[in-house]
CSV table of C-alpha atoms in Angstrom, one decimal:
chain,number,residue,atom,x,y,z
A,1,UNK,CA,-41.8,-7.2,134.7
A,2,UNK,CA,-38.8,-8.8,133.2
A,3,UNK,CA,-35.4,-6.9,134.5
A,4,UNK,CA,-34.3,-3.9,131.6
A,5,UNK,CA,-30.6,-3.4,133.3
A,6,UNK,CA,-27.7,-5.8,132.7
A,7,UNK,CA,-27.0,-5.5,136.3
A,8,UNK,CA,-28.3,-3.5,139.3
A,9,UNK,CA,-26.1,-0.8,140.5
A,10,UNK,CA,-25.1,-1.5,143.9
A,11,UNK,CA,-23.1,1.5,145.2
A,12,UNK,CA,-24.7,5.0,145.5
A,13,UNK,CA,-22.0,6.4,142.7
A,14,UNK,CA,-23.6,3.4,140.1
A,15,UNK,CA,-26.6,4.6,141.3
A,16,UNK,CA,-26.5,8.1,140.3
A,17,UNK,CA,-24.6,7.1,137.4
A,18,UNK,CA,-27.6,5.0,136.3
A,19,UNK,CA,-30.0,7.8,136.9
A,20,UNK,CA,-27.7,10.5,134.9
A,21,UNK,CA,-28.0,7.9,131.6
A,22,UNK,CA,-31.7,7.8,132.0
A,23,UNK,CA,-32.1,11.7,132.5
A,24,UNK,CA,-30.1,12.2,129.5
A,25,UNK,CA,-31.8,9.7,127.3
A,26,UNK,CA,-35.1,11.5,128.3
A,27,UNK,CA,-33.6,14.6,127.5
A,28,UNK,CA,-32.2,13.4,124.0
A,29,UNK,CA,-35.2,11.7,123.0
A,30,UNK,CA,-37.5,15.0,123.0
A,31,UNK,CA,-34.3,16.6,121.3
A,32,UNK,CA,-33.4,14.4,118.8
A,33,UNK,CA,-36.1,11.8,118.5
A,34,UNK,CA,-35.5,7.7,119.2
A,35,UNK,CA,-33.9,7.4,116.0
A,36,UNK,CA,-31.2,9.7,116.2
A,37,UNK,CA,-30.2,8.6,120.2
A,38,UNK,CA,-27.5,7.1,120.4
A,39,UNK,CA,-25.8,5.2,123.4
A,40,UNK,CA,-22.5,7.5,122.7
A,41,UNK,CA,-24.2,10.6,122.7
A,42,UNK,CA,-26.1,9.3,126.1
A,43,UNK,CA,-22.7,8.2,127.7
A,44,UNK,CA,-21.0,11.6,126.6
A,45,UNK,CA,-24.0,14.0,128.3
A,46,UNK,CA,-24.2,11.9,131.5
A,47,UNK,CA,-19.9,11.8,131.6
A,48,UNK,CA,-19.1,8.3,132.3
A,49,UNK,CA,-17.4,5.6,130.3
A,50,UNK,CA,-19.4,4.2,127.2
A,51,UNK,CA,-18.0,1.1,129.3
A,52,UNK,CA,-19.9,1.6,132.4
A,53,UNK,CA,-23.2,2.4,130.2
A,54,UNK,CA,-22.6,-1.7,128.4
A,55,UNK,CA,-22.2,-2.6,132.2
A,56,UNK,CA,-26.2,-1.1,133.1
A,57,UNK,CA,-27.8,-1.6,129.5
A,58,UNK,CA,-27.6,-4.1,126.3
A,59,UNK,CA,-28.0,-1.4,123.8
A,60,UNK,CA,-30.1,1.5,123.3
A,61,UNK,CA,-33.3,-0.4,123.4
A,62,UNK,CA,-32.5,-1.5,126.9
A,63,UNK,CA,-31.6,2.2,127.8
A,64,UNK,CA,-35.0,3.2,126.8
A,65,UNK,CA,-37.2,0.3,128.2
A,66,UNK,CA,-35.2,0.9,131.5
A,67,UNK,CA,-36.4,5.0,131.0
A,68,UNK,CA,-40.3,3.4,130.5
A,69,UNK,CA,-40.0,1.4,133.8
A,70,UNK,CA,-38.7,4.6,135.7
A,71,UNK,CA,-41.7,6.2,134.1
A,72,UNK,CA,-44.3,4.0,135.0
A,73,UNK,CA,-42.8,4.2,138.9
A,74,UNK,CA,-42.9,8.1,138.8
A,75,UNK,CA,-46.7,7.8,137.5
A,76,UNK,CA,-47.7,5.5,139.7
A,77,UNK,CA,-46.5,7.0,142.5
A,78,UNK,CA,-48.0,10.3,141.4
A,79,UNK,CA,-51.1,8.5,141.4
A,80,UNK,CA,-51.1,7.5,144.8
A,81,UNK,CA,-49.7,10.5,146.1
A,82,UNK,CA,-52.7,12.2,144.7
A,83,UNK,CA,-55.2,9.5,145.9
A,84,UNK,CA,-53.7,10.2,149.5
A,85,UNK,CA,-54.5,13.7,149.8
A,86,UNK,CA,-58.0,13.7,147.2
A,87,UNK,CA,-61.6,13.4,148.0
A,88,UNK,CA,-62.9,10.6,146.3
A,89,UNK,CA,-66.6,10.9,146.5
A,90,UNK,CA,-66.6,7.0,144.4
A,91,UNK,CA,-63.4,4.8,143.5
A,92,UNK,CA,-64.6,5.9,139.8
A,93,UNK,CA,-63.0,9.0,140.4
A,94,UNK,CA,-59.7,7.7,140.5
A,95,UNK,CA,-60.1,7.8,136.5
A,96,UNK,CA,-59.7,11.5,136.1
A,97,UNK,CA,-57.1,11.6,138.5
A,98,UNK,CA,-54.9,8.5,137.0
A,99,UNK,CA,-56.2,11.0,133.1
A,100,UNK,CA,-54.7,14.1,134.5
A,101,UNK,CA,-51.7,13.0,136.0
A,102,UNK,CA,-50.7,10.9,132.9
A,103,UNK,CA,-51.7,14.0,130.8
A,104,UNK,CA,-49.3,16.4,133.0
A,105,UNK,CA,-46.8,13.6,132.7
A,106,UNK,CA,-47.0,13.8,128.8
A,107,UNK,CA,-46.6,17.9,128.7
A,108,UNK,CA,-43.7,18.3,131.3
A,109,UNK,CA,-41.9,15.4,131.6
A,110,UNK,CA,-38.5,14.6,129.8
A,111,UNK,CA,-39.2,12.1,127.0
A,112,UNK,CA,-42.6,10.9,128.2
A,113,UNK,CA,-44.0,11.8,125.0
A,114,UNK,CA,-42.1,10.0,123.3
A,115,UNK,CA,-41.8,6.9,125.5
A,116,UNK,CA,-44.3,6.7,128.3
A,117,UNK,CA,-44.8,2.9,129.4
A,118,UNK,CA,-43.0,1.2,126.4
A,119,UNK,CA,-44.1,2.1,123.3
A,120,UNK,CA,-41.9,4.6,121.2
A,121,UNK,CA,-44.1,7.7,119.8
A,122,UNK,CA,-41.8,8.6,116.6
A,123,UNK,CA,-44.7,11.4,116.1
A,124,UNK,CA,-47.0,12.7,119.0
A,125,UNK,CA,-49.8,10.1,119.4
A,126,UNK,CA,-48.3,7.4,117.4
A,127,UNK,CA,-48.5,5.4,115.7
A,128,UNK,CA,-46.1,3.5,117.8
A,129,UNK,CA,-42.7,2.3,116.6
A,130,UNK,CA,-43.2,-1.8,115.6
A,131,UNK,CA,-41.8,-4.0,118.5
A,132,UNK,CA,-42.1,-2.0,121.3
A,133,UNK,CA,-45.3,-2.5,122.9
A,134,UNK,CA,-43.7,-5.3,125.0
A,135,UNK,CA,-40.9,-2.9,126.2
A,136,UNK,CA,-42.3,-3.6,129.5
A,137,UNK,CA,-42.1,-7.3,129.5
A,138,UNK,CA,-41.3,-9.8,126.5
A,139,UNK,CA,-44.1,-11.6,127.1
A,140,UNK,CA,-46.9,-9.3,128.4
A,141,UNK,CA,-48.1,-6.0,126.5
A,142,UNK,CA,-47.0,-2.9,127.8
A,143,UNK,CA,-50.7,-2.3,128.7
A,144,UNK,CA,-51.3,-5.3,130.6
A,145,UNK,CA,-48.5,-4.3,132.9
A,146,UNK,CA,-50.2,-0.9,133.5
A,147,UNK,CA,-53.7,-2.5,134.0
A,148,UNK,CA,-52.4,-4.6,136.4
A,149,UNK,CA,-50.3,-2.2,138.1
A,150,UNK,CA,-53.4,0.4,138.1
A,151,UNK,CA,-55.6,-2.9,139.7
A,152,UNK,CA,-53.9,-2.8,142.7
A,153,UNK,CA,-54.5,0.4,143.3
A,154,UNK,CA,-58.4,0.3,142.6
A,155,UNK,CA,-57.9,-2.8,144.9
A,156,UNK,CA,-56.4,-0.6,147.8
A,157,UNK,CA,-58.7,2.2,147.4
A,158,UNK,CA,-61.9,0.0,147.8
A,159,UNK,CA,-60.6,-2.7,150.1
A,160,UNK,CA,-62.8,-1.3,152.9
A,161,UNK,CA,-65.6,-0.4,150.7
A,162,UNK,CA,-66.7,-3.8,149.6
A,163,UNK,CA,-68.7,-2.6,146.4
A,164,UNK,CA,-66.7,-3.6,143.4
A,165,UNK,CA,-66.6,-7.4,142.0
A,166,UNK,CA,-62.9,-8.5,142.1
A,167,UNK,CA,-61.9,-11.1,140.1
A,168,UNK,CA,-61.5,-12.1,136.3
A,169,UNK,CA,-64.4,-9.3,136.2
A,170,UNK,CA,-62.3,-6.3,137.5
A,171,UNK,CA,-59.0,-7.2,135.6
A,172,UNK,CA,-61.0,-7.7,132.1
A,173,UNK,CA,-62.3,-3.8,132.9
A,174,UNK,CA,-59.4,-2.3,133.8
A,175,UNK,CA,-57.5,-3.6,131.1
A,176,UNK,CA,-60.3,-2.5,128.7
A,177,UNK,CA,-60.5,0.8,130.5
A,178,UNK,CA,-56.7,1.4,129.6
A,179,UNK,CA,-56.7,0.8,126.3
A,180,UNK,CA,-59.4,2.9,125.4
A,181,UNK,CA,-57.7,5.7,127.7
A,182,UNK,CA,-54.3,4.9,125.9
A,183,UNK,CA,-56.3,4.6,122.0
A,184,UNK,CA,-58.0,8.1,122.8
A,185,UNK,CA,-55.4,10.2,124.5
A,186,UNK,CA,-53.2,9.3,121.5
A,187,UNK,CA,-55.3,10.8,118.9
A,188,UNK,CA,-55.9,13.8,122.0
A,189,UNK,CA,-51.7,14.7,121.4
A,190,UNK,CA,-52.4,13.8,117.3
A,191,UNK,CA,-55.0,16.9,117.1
A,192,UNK,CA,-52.8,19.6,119.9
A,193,UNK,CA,-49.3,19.1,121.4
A,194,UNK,CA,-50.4,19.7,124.8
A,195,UNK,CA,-53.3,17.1,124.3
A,196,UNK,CA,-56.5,18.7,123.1
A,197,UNK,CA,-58.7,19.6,126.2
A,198,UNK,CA,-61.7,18.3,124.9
A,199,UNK,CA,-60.9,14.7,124.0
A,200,UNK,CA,-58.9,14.6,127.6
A,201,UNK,CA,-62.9,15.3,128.9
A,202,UNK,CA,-63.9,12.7,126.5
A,203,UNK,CA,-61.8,10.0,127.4
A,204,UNK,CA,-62.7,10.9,131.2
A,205,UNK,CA,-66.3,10.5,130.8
A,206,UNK,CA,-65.8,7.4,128.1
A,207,UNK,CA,-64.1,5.2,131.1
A,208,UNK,CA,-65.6,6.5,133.8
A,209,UNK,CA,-69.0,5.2,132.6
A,210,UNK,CA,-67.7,2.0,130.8
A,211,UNK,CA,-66.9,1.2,134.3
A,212,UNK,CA,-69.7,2.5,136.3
A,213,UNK,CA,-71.3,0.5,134.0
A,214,UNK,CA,-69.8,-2.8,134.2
A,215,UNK,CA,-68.5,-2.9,137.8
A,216,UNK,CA,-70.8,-1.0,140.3
């Protein structure tokens, strides 16, 4: 992933600093929405300088593709928090895990709903705002960084196990396997705020076998 701040904060005050913008943008952006946030309004709530915020970020764009990085850290290491303490009875299971945790992300946490990995949400479940779904990385999807990201830890979970291809193989399926998550659980927060429960079972059992299928 290309870098989202202007600079990296060095001192534990810039630090802090940094992490007060990106609460408040999360905050404002379930609030107000993306089009009403402004980097003044950010600056104001998290009491620096509007100086110091042009020090961390370009612009608001930058703000908020900083905020999707954070988010995709805070998943993923939800996700392997969880793996560490679950039951796995097959590495397939690590689908409704990563589905519920992502889910849970989008009902409780500040501004996920309306940018998760990169793409802007304007209304719940899209359709996305245009140019953001390489918030991520200017060259890669937003997607591709999360199929990769989720790769390595399918690649951790069965390291010892031996019985999943690795390869060209395994990163075609994953990536698949996120869109389809990411095309149905959109149209799962279109029909309910919270997600409707029985499209969240339907994209569970929809990867789960594409990938059973293709990779056992």
């Amino acid at each position: 992933m290309t870098s989202t701040l202007r600079r990296r904060p060095a001192q534990r005050r810039s630090v802090e600093r940094v992490e007060r913008m990106l609460d408040e943008c999360a905050l404002l952006l379930d609030q107000v929405g993306y089009d009403a946030l402004t980097t003044k309004e950010v600056a104001r709530r998290a009491e620096v300088p509007i100086g110091t915020f042009y020090q961390f970020f370009s612009d608001k764009q930058g703000l908020v593709r900083a905020l999707a990085v954070r988010n995709l850290e805070a998943f993923l290491t939800r996700v392997t928090e969880r793996i560490a303490t679950a039951d796995l009875a097959h590495w397939t299971d690590l689908v409704d895990l990563a589905v519920d945790e992502f889910v849970e992300m989008k009902r409780t946490t500040p501004g996920f709903a309306v940018v998760d990995f990169g793409e802007v949400l304007p209304t719940p479940g899209g359709p996305p705002l245009e140019g953001t779904k390489r918030s991520l990385d200017a060259a890669l999807d937003n997607n591709v960084i999360v199929a990769d990201r989720l790769r390595s830890l399918v690649l951790d979970l069965v390291s010892s196990a031996g019985d999943v291809p690795t390869g060209p193989s395994l990163d075609r399926a994953i990536l698949v396997a996120v869109e389809a998550t990411d095309a149905v659980l959109k149209l799962a927060f279109r029909v309910h705020p919270d997600g409707d429960p029985d499209l969240i079972v339907e994209t569970k059992r929809l990867v789960r076998r594409y990938l059973s299928e293709h990779l056992s």
